[in-house]
Amino acid sequence: MRRSACILTFTMILFSANFLVSCRGVSILQSDVNSPIVPSGDPGDADDVTVPDGIITVRGTGFGTKLTPAPIRFETFAGAVDGQNPAEASGGWWTVDDRPAERPAISTSVARVPGRPVLDMSNFPAAPFSEASNSMVFFRDGVGWLATNKIYVNYWLYTDLGHSPLNDNIDTQVKLSKFASQCFVDGGTLGLSLPYRSISMWEFSNPGTSYFGVGTYSTGTQTLGPATFTSSPSARPTLKGAGWHNIQVELDQGTLDMPNGREKLWLVGPGYDKYGLRDSGLKQVVGSSPTWSLNMVVVGASTVFHVGNDGVKRRYKALRGFTSATPPDLDPSNWKEVAVNDNYDCLEFWTWSQKRASNVWSETHTGGYKVGAKVDYSGKAYQCIADVSSSSPPDGDSDHWSKIHDYPWPSSTVTTYLDSIYIDHSFARVELSDHADYSLAAHREIQVPVFWSDMEVRFQLNKGSFPPGTYYVHVVDESGTPHSAGVVSF
């Protein structure tokens, strides 16, 4: 039986007024009737307005076009079973490493959104002294970004860096995600085809210098070019506390070798009063692979183009550094054929962490050591129990040193979870936020468009971790410009 319709419409008038209407528990409030974008429910069909996750329609002008209304993927792992890896939980959409120890797993004991599981990407110490961790890896080749050469990724990351048993003088790096031309499993282990772009978190012993790092690995050489996330005062330091962080990336790959690409990176988390934004401005994002030539000096992992005897142009990745005297198509021991396009079309989530102590014991330490000082020596942590200027190592000087931890140091684990991974080849999107001004929001939740035209956008309501309340709708067009579009209450 067809349910009775609930018609949601608005009339433009020229004086300040507020109108609140509701249908099946979802309310849309027009708080600025002079706004050029007028929100409304979908008139004439109550089936399009449901609870708890209904379809909401925004009408106006200037929304522009979007290649496909829906995103490439909105991964919530809803319905996944505890312990499943991403490939199992996604029906095979994601790929995992051949090594089981490198595979993250679904956890139903933690939730950002009530009743919805998360993906456990936590890293555990794998070696003494540097506390380098194991890796957790999953990826998607052939994402679909080549359709526009635009990348939009939005995800929630929980991270707790923990504390070393030494002291606070610890530098911590957490690698998060990579955009690459290709990911693949090579001989049972994960590999990447250049070029690729890496996003990492760094927390230095001086917290004021912590930041998000964006490193670019080029096609001809593997040179890291960091770009520090420092554009917004609210982003210093980047890591203000353990908890959930929302990360959003807009990356326009532009034209190969041309300075017409651009990257915007947003971050918010505990201690932030609004999203921090890093905007690279116009720049070259992706470079093109060189053409193979006889006796060229090859850097390991470099990529080259080569036209074989069959006349087909292919791209190859070097498996090691060497001087190449044989064409790549005739030298499989040194080259592996990879995707022919240099542009990014792979998304890899690869968490790996490393803690580096800046207080390794030294026999020449200025002024010796005072009671209470903690040092790292031979993979163990020692605490000074009596002032000492002796050059004797801590493990042979029990009068002055007490061993407080053997490896592994349990608190060096970096706890990491992922939730709500939204992937698209368009910057056009809809978001709910806690502020009428998009740039001043401290919490935004991505929505899922189901219809898009220049005059109308429909989206599936995603409440995310918002508690019941009234929230602002922002329609972002293809240029990345946000437009206020009214509010929604639930």
Coordinates of C-alpha atoms in Angstrom, one line a residue:
M1 CA 0.0 0.0 0.0
R2 CA 1.3 3.4 -0.9
R3 CA 2.0 5.7 2.0
S4 CA 0.4 9.1 2.1
A5 CA 2.5 11.9 0.7
C6 CA 4.2 14.5 2.8
I7 CA 4.7 17.5 0.6
L8 CA 7.7 19.7 1.6
T9 CA 7.8 23.0 -0.2
F10 CA 8.9 26.6 0.4
T11 CA 7.8 30.0 -0.8
M12 CA 10.4 32.7 -1.4
I13 CA 9.4 35.9 0.5
L14 CA 11.4 39.1 1.1
F15 CA 11.5 39.4 4.9
S16 CA 13.3 37.4 7.5
A17 CA 11.4 34.3 8.6
N18 CA 12.0 30.7 9.7
F19 CA 10.0 27.8 8.6
L20 CA 10.3 24.3 10.1
V21 CA 8.6 21.3 8.5
S22 CA 9.0 17.6 9.1
C23 CA 8.2 14.3 7.5
R24 CA 8.8 11.0 9.2
G25 CA 11.3 12.4 11.7
V26 CA 13.5 14.3 9.3
S27 CA 13.2 18.1 9.4
I28 CA 14.4 20.7 6.9
L29 CA 14.6 24.2 8.2
Q30 CA 14.8 27.2 5.9
S31 CA 16.6 29.7 8.0
D32 CA 17.6 32.2 5.3
V33 CA 14.8 32.7 2.8
N34 CA 17.0 35.1 0.8
S35 CA 19.6 32.3 0.1
P36 CA 19.9 31.6 -3.6
I37 CA 19.8 27.8 -2.8
V38 CA 16.4 26.8 -1.4
P39 CA 16.2 23.4 0.3
S40 CA 13.0 21.3 0.2
G41 CA 11.8 17.8 0.6
D42 CA 11.0 15.8 -2.5
P43 CA 7.4 16.9 -3.2
G44 CA 4.8 14.4 -4.1
D45 CA 6.4 11.2 -2.9
A46 CA 6.8 10.3 0.7
D47 CA 8.7 7.2 -0.3
D48 CA 11.7 9.5 -0.9
V49 CA 11.7 10.8 2.7
T50 CA 12.3 8.0 5.2
V51 CA 13.8 7.6 8.6
P52 CA 16.4 7.1 9.9
D53 CA 18.3 7.5 6.6
G54 CA 16.0 9.3 4.1
I55 CA 16.5 11.0 0.7
I56 CA 16.7 14.7 1.0
T57 CA 16.3 17.0 -2.0
V58 CA 18.0 20.4 -2.4
R59 CA 16.8 22.7 -5.2
G60 CA 18.4 25.8 -6.5
T61 CA 20.7 26.9 -9.3
G62 CA 24.4 26.6 -10.0
F63 CA 25.1 23.1 -8.6
G64 CA 26.9 22.3 -11.9
T65 CA 27.4 18.8 -13.2
K66 CA 28.8 15.7 -11.7
L67 CA 30.1 12.7 -13.8
T68 CA 28.1 10.3 -11.7
P69 CA 25.7 11.2 -8.9
A70 CA 26.9 8.6 -6.5
P71 CA 30.6 8.3 -5.4
I72 CA 32.8 5.6 -6.5
R73 CA 32.7 4.0 -3.1
F74 CA 31.4 4.8 0.4
E75 CA 32.9 2.2 2.6
T76 CA 31.3 1.9 6.0
F77 CA 31.8 -1.9 6.5
A78 CA 28.2 -2.0 7.7
G79 CA 27.2 -5.6 8.4
A80 CA 30.8 -6.9 8.4
V81 CA 31.7 -9.7 10.8
D82 CA 34.3 -9.3 13.5
G83 CA 37.7 -10.4 12.3
Q84 CA 37.1 -10.1 8.6
N85 CA 39.8 -8.5 6.5
P86 CA 38.8 -5.6 4.1
A87 CA 38.6 -7.9 1.1
E88 CA 36.2 -10.2 2.9
A89 CA 34.2 -7.4 4.4
S90 CA 33.8 -5.5 1.1
G91 CA 32.9 -8.5 -1.1
G92 CA 36.2 -8.4 -2.9
W93 CA 36.3 -4.7 -3.7
W94 CA 39.5 -4.2 -1.7
T95 CA 42.6 -6.3 -2.1
V96 CA 44.8 -7.3 0.9
D97 CA 48.4 -8.4 1.0
D98 CA 49.3 -12.0 0.6
R99 CA 50.7 -12.1 4.1
P100 CA 48.0 -12.6 6.7
A101 CA 50.0 -10.7 9.3
E102 CA 49.7 -7.5 7.2
R103 CA 45.9 -7.6 7.0
P104 CA 43.8 -5.3 9.1
A105 CA 40.6 -6.7 10.6
I106 CA 37.1 -5.6 11.3
S107 CA 36.4 -4.8 15.0
T108 CA 32.9 -4.7 16.4
S109 CA 34.2 -3.7 19.9
V110 CA 34.9 -0.1 18.8
A111 CA 32.5 2.2 17.1
R112 CA 32.5 5.8 15.9
V113 CA 28.9 5.5 14.6
P114 CA 26.7 3.4 17.1
G115 CA 26.1 -0.1 15.8
R116 CA 28.7 0.1 13.0
P117 CA 32.1 -1.6 13.1
V118 CA 35.4 -0.1 12.3
L119 CA 38.6 -1.4 10.7
D120 CA 41.4 -2.0 13.1
M121 CA 44.7 -0.8 11.5
S122 CA 46.7 -0.8 14.8
N123 CA 50.5 -1.2 14.6
F124 CA 52.7 -3.1 17.0
P125 CA 56.4 -2.8 17.6
A126 CA 58.4 -5.0 15.3
A127 CA 62.0 -4.1 16.3
P128 CA 63.8 -2.8 19.3
F129 CA 65.3 0.7 19.7
S130 CA 63.6 2.4 16.8
E131 CA 60.3 0.7 17.6
A132 CA 59.4 0.3 14.0
S133 CA 56.1 -1.5 13.6
N134 CA 54.5 -4.1 11.5
S135 CA 52.4 -2.9 8.5
M136 CA 48.6 -3.1 7.9
V137 CA 47.8 -2.9 4.3
F138 CA 44.8 -2.9 1.9
F139 CA 44.3 -1.2 -1.4
R140 CA 42.3 -0.8 -4.6
D141 CA 43.8 -0.8 -8.1
G142 CA 41.9 0.9 -10.9
V143 CA 39.8 3.1 -8.6
G144 CA 38.4 5.1 -11.5
W145 CA 40.2 8.5 -11.0
L146 CA 41.4 8.4 -14.6
A147 CA 37.9 9.4 -15.7
T148 CA 38.5 12.9 -14.5
N149 CA 42.1 12.9 -13.0
K150 CA 40.4 14.3 -9.9
I151 CA 40.7 12.6 -6.5
Y152 CA 38.4 13.1 -3.5
V153 CA 38.9 11.0 -0.4
N154 CA 37.2 11.5 2.9
Y155 CA 37.7 9.2 5.9
W156 CA 37.7 9.1 9.7
L157 CA 40.9 8.0 11.5
Y158 CA 41.2 7.1 15.2
T159 CA 44.7 7.3 16.4
D160 CA 46.4 7.0 19.8
L161 CA 50.1 7.2 19.6
G162 CA 50.6 6.0 23.1
H163 CA 53.8 6.8 25.0
S164 CA 57.2 5.2 25.1
P165 CA 58.4 4.1 28.5
L166 CA 61.5 6.3 28.1
N167 CA 60.1 9.8 28.3
D168 CA 58.4 12.4 26.1
N169 CA 61.5 12.9 23.9
I170 CA 60.1 10.6 21.2
D171 CA 59.6 11.3 17.5
T172 CA 56.6 9.3 16.1
Q173 CA 55.7 8.8 12.4
V174 CA 52.5 7.2 11.3
K175 CA 52.1 6.5 7.6
L176 CA 48.4 6.6 6.5
S177 CA 47.5 6.5 2.9
K178 CA 49.0 6.6 -0.6
F179 CA 47.7 7.6 -4.0
A180 CA 49.7 5.7 -6.7
S181 CA 49.6 5.0 -10.4
Q182 CA 49.3 1.3 -9.5
C183 CA 49.3 -1.0 -6.5
F184 CA 50.0 -4.7 -7.1
V185 CA 51.1 -7.8 -5.3
D186 CA 54.5 -8.7 -6.5
G187 CA 56.0 -12.0 -5.3
G188 CA 53.6 -12.1 -2.3
T189 CA 54.4 -8.6 -1.1
L190 CA 52.8 -5.3 -1.7
G191 CA 54.5 -3.0 -4.3
L192 CA 53.7 0.4 -5.7
S193 CA 54.3 1.8 -9.2
L194 CA 55.7 5.3 -9.3
P195 CA 54.6 8.0 -9.2
Y196 CA 52.8 8.0 -5.8
R197 CA 51.9 10.4 -3.1
S198 CA 52.1 9.6 0.6
I199 CA 50.3 11.2 3.5
S200 CA 51.8 10.7 6.9
M201 CA 51.4 12.0 10.5
W202 CA 54.5 13.2 12.3
E203 CA 54.7 14.0 16.0
F204 CA 58.1 15.3 17.1
S205 CA 59.5 15.5 20.6
N206 CA 58.5 19.2 20.5
P207 CA 54.7 18.9 19.9
G208 CA 54.6 22.3 18.3
T209 CA 56.4 20.9 15.3
S210 CA 54.0 18.0 14.6
Y211 CA 52.3 18.0 11.2
F212 CA 50.8 16.2 8.4
G213 CA 53.4 15.5 5.7
V214 CA 52.7 15.0 2.0
G215 CA 55.5 13.3 0.2
T216 CA 55.8 12.9 -3.6
Y217 CA 57.8 10.1 -5.2
S218 CA 58.5 10.9 -8.8
T219 CA 58.8 8.7 -11.8
G220 CA 62.4 9.1 -12.7
T221 CA 63.8 9.0 -9.2
Q222 CA 62.5 8.2 -5.8
T223 CA 63.0 11.6 -4.3
L224 CA 60.8 12.6 -1.4
G225 CA 59.4 16.2 -1.6
P226 CA 57.6 16.9 1.7
A227 CA 54.9 19.5 1.9
T228 CA 54.1 20.5 5.5
F229 CA 50.5 21.0 6.7
T230 CA 50.9 24.4 8.2
S231 CA 48.6 26.8 6.4
S232 CA 46.1 27.2 9.2
P233 CA 46.9 28.2 12.8
S234 CA 44.4 25.6 14.0
A235 CA 46.6 22.9 12.5
R236 CA 49.7 23.6 14.7
P237 CA 50.4 21.2 16.3
T238 CA 48.6 18.7 14.0
L239 CA 48.2 16.0 16.7
K240 CA 46.5 17.5 19.7
G241 CA 45.2 14.3 21.4
A242 CA 44.1 10.8 20.9
G243 CA 40.7 10.3 19.3
W244 CA 38.8 10.4 16.0
H245 CA 40.2 12.7 13.2
N246 CA 38.4 13.5 9.9
I247 CA 40.7 13.7 6.9
Q248 CA 39.6 15.1 3.5
V249 CA 41.6 15.3 0.4
E250 CA 40.9 17.2 -2.9
L251 CA 43.6 16.4 -5.4
D252 CA 43.5 17.7 -8.9
Q253 CA 46.2 15.9 -10.8
G254 CA 46.2 18.5 -13.6
T255 CA 48.3 17.8 -16.7
L256 CA 51.4 15.7 -16.6
D257 CA 54.5 17.8 -16.1
M258 CA 52.5 21.0 -15.9
P259 CA 52.0 23.3 -12.9
N260 CA 48.2 23.3 -13.1
G261 CA 47.3 20.7 -10.4
R262 CA 46.3 21.5 -6.8
E263 CA 45.8 19.8 -3.5
K264 CA 43.7 20.7 -0.5
L265 CA 44.0 18.7 2.7
W266 CA 41.6 19.2 5.6
L267 CA 42.1 17.8 9.1
V268 CA 40.1 18.1 12.3
G269 CA 40.3 16.1 15.6
P270 CA 40.5 16.5 19.4
G271 CA 41.6 19.9 20.4
Y272 CA 40.5 21.6 17.1
D273 CA 38.0 24.4 17.1
K274 CA 37.6 24.1 13.3
Y275 CA 39.1 22.2 10.4
G276 CA 42.6 23.0 9.5
L277 CA 43.3 23.5 5.8
R278 CA 46.4 23.1 3.7
D279 CA 46.0 24.4 0.2
S280 CA 49.0 23.8 -2.1
G281 CA 48.0 26.3 -4.7
L282 CA 48.7 25.6 -8.3
K283 CA 51.6 23.2 -8.8
Q284 CA 52.8 20.2 -10.8
V285 CA 51.2 17.1 -9.2
V286 CA 52.3 14.3 -11.5
G287 CA 55.3 13.9 -13.7
S288 CA 55.6 11.6 -16.7
S289 CA 57.9 8.6 -17.0
P290 CA 60.9 9.0 -19.3
T291 CA 61.5 6.8 -22.3
W292 CA 63.9 3.9 -22.0
S293 CA 67.3 4.4 -23.7
L294 CA 70.3 2.1 -24.1
N295 CA 72.7 2.0 -21.1
M296 CA 70.5 4.4 -19.1
V297 CA 71.3 4.5 -15.4
V298 CA 68.2 3.3 -13.6
V299 CA 67.2 4.1 -10.1
G300 CA 65.4 1.3 -8.3
A301 CA 61.6 1.5 -8.6
S302 CA 61.8 4.0 -11.4
T303 CA 59.4 3.7 -14.3
V304 CA 60.0 4.1 -18.0
F305 CA 58.1 3.9 -21.3
H306 CA 59.2 1.6 -24.0
V307 CA 57.8 0.7 -27.4
G308 CA 58.5 -3.0 -28.1
N309 CA 59.0 -4.9 -31.3
D310 CA 55.2 -5.2 -31.6
G311 CA 54.9 -1.5 -31.8
V312 CA 52.9 -1.2 -28.5
K313 CA 53.9 1.4 -25.9
R314 CA 54.2 0.0 -22.4
R315 CA 55.4 1.2 -19.0
Y316 CA 57.8 -0.8 -16.8
K317 CA 59.0 -0.5 -13.2
A318 CA 62.6 -1.2 -12.4
L319 CA 63.0 -4.0 -9.8
R320 CA 66.5 -2.7 -8.8
G321 CA 69.0 0.0 -9.6
F322 CA 71.3 -0.9 -12.5
T323 CA 72.6 0.2 -15.9
S324 CA 70.1 -1.0 -18.5
A325 CA 71.6 -2.5 -21.6
T326 CA 68.6 -4.6 -22.6
P327 CA 65.1 -3.3 -23.5
P328 CA 62.6 -3.8 -20.7
D329 CA 60.4 -6.1 -22.6
L330 CA 63.3 -8.5 -23.1
D331 CA 64.6 -8.2 -19.5
P332 CA 62.0 -9.6 -17.1
S333 CA 64.6 -10.1 -14.4
N334 CA 65.1 -6.4 -14.0
W335 CA 61.7 -4.9 -15.2
K336 CA 58.1 -5.5 -14.4
E337 CA 55.3 -4.2 -16.7
V338 CA 52.9 -1.9 -14.9
A339 CA 49.9 0.2 -15.8
V340 CA 50.6 2.4 -18.8
N341 CA 49.2 5.6 -17.3
D342 CA 51.4 7.8 -15.0
N343 CA 48.3 9.4 -13.3
Y344 CA 47.2 8.1 -9.9
D345 CA 44.5 5.5 -10.0
C346 CA 45.2 3.4 -6.9
L347 CA 44.3 4.1 -3.3
E348 CA 46.3 2.3 -0.6
F349 CA 45.8 2.5 3.1
W350 CA 49.1 1.4 4.7
T351 CA 49.6 2.2 8.3
W352 CA 53.1 1.8 9.6
S353 CA 54.7 3.6 12.5
Q354 CA 58.0 4.3 14.0
K355 CA 59.1 5.9 17.3
R356 CA 62.6 7.2 17.5
A357 CA 64.0 8.0 20.9
S358 CA 66.1 11.2 21.0
N359 CA 67.7 10.2 24.3
V360 CA 69.9 7.2 23.5
W361 CA 72.5 6.6 26.2
S362 CA 75.8 8.2 25.4
E363 CA 79.1 7.9 27.3
T364 CA 79.9 11.5 26.4
H365 CA 76.5 12.9 27.5
T366 CA 77.1 16.5 28.7
G367 CA 77.0 16.8 32.4
G368 CA 76.3 13.1 32.9
Y369 CA 72.9 11.8 34.0
K370 CA 70.8 12.9 37.0
V371 CA 68.4 10.8 39.1
G372 CA 65.2 10.1 37.2
A373 CA 66.7 10.4 33.7
K374 CA 65.5 7.7 31.3
V375 CA 67.6 6.4 28.4
D376 CA 67.4 3.8 25.7
Y377 CA 70.3 1.4 25.6
S378 CA 70.6 -1.8 23.5
G379 CA 66.8 -2.1 23.0
K380 CA 66.1 -1.6 26.7
A381 CA 64.9 1.3 28.8
Y382 CA 66.9 2.3 31.9
Q383 CA 66.2 4.9 34.6
C384 CA 69.0 6.7 36.5
I385 CA 68.8 6.0 40.2
A386 CA 71.9 7.9 41.2
D387 CA 73.7 10.8 39.6
V388 CA 76.4 9.5 37.3
S389 CA 79.1 10.8 35.1
S390 CA 80.7 7.4 34.5
S391 CA 81.2 6.1 31.0
S392 CA 80.0 2.6 32.0
P393 CA 76.9 1.4 30.0
P394 CA 73.7 1.1 32.0
D395 CA 73.5 -2.7 31.7
G396 CA 76.8 -3.0 33.6
D397 CA 76.2 -0.3 36.2
S398 CA 73.5 -1.4 38.6
D399 CA 74.6 1.2 41.1
H400 CA 73.4 4.0 38.9
W401 CA 70.9 2.4 36.5
S402 CA 67.7 0.4 36.9
K403 CA 66.3 -1.5 33.9
I404 CA 62.6 -0.5 33.6
H405 CA 61.6 -2.3 30.4
D406 CA 62.8 -5.0 28.1
Y407 CA 61.8 -5.0 24.5
P408 CA 59.1 -5.1 23.4
W409 CA 57.8 -1.9 25.0
P410 CA 54.1 -2.5 25.2
S411 CA 53.1 1.1 25.2
S412 CA 54.8 1.8 21.9
T413 CA 51.8 0.3 20.1
V414 CA 50.0 2.9 17.9
T415 CA 46.2 2.3 18.0
T416 CA 44.6 3.1 14.7
Y417 CA 41.0 2.6 13.3
L418 CA 39.4 3.6 10.1
D419 CA 35.7 4.4 9.4
S420 CA 33.5 5.8 6.7
I421 CA 35.8 5.9 3.6
Y422 CA 34.3 8.0 0.9
I423 CA 36.0 7.9 -2.6
D424 CA 35.1 9.8 -5.7
H425 CA 36.4 11.2 -9.0
S426 CA 34.6 14.5 -8.4
F427 CA 34.9 17.4 -5.9
A428 CA 31.1 17.9 -6.1
R429 CA 29.6 16.6 -2.9
V430 CA 27.2 17.2 -0.1
E431 CA 28.2 17.6 3.6
L432 CA 26.4 18.2 6.8
S433 CA 28.2 20.4 9.3
D434 CA 27.9 21.9 12.8
H435 CA 28.3 25.5 11.4
A436 CA 26.6 27.7 8.8
D437 CA 30.1 28.7 7.5
Y438 CA 31.7 25.7 5.9
S439 CA 35.2 27.0 6.8
L440 CA 34.4 27.4 10.5
A441 CA 32.9 23.9 11.0
A442 CA 34.5 21.6 13.6
H443 CA 32.5 18.5 12.5
R444 CA 31.4 17.5 9.0
E445 CA 29.8 14.3 7.8
I446 CA 29.9 13.4 4.1
Q447 CA 26.5 12.6 2.5
V448 CA 25.8 10.2 -0.4
P449 CA 24.3 11.9 -3.5
V450 CA 21.9 9.8 -5.6
F451 CA 20.9 12.5 -8.1
W452 CA 22.7 15.5 -9.4
S453 CA 21.7 18.3 -11.8
D454 CA 22.4 22.0 -12.0
M455 CA 19.1 22.8 -10.3
E456 CA 18.6 19.8 -8.0
V457 CA 20.6 17.5 -5.8
R458 CA 19.3 14.5 -3.8
F459 CA 21.3 12.8 -1.2
Q460 CA 21.0 9.9 1.2
L461 CA 21.1 11.2 4.7
N462 CA 24.2 10.0 6.6
K463 CA 24.0 11.1 10.2
G464 CA 27.5 9.7 11.0
S465 CA 28.4 10.5 14.6
F466 CA 26.2 13.6 14.9
P467 CA 23.9 13.4 17.9
P468 CA 20.2 14.5 17.4
G469 CA 20.1 18.1 16.5
T470 CA 20.0 20.7 13.7
Y471 CA 22.8 20.7 11.1
Y472 CA 23.8 22.7 8.1
V473 CA 23.7 21.4 4.5
H474 CA 26.6 22.4 2.3
V475 CA 26.5 21.6 -1.4
V476 CA 30.1 21.7 -2.8
D477 CA 30.3 22.2 -6.6
E478 CA 32.9 20.7 -9.0
S479 CA 35.3 23.6 -8.4
G480 CA 35.4 22.8 -4.7
T481 CA 33.3 25.8 -3.7
P482 CA 30.9 25.2 -0.9
H483 CA 27.3 26.7 -0.9
S484 CA 25.0 26.9 2.1
A485 CA 21.8 25.0 1.4
G486 CA 19.7 25.2 4.5
V487 CA 19.6 22.9 7.5
V488 CA 18.4 19.5 8.5
S489 CA 17.1 18.3 11.9
F490 CA 16.8 14.8 13.2

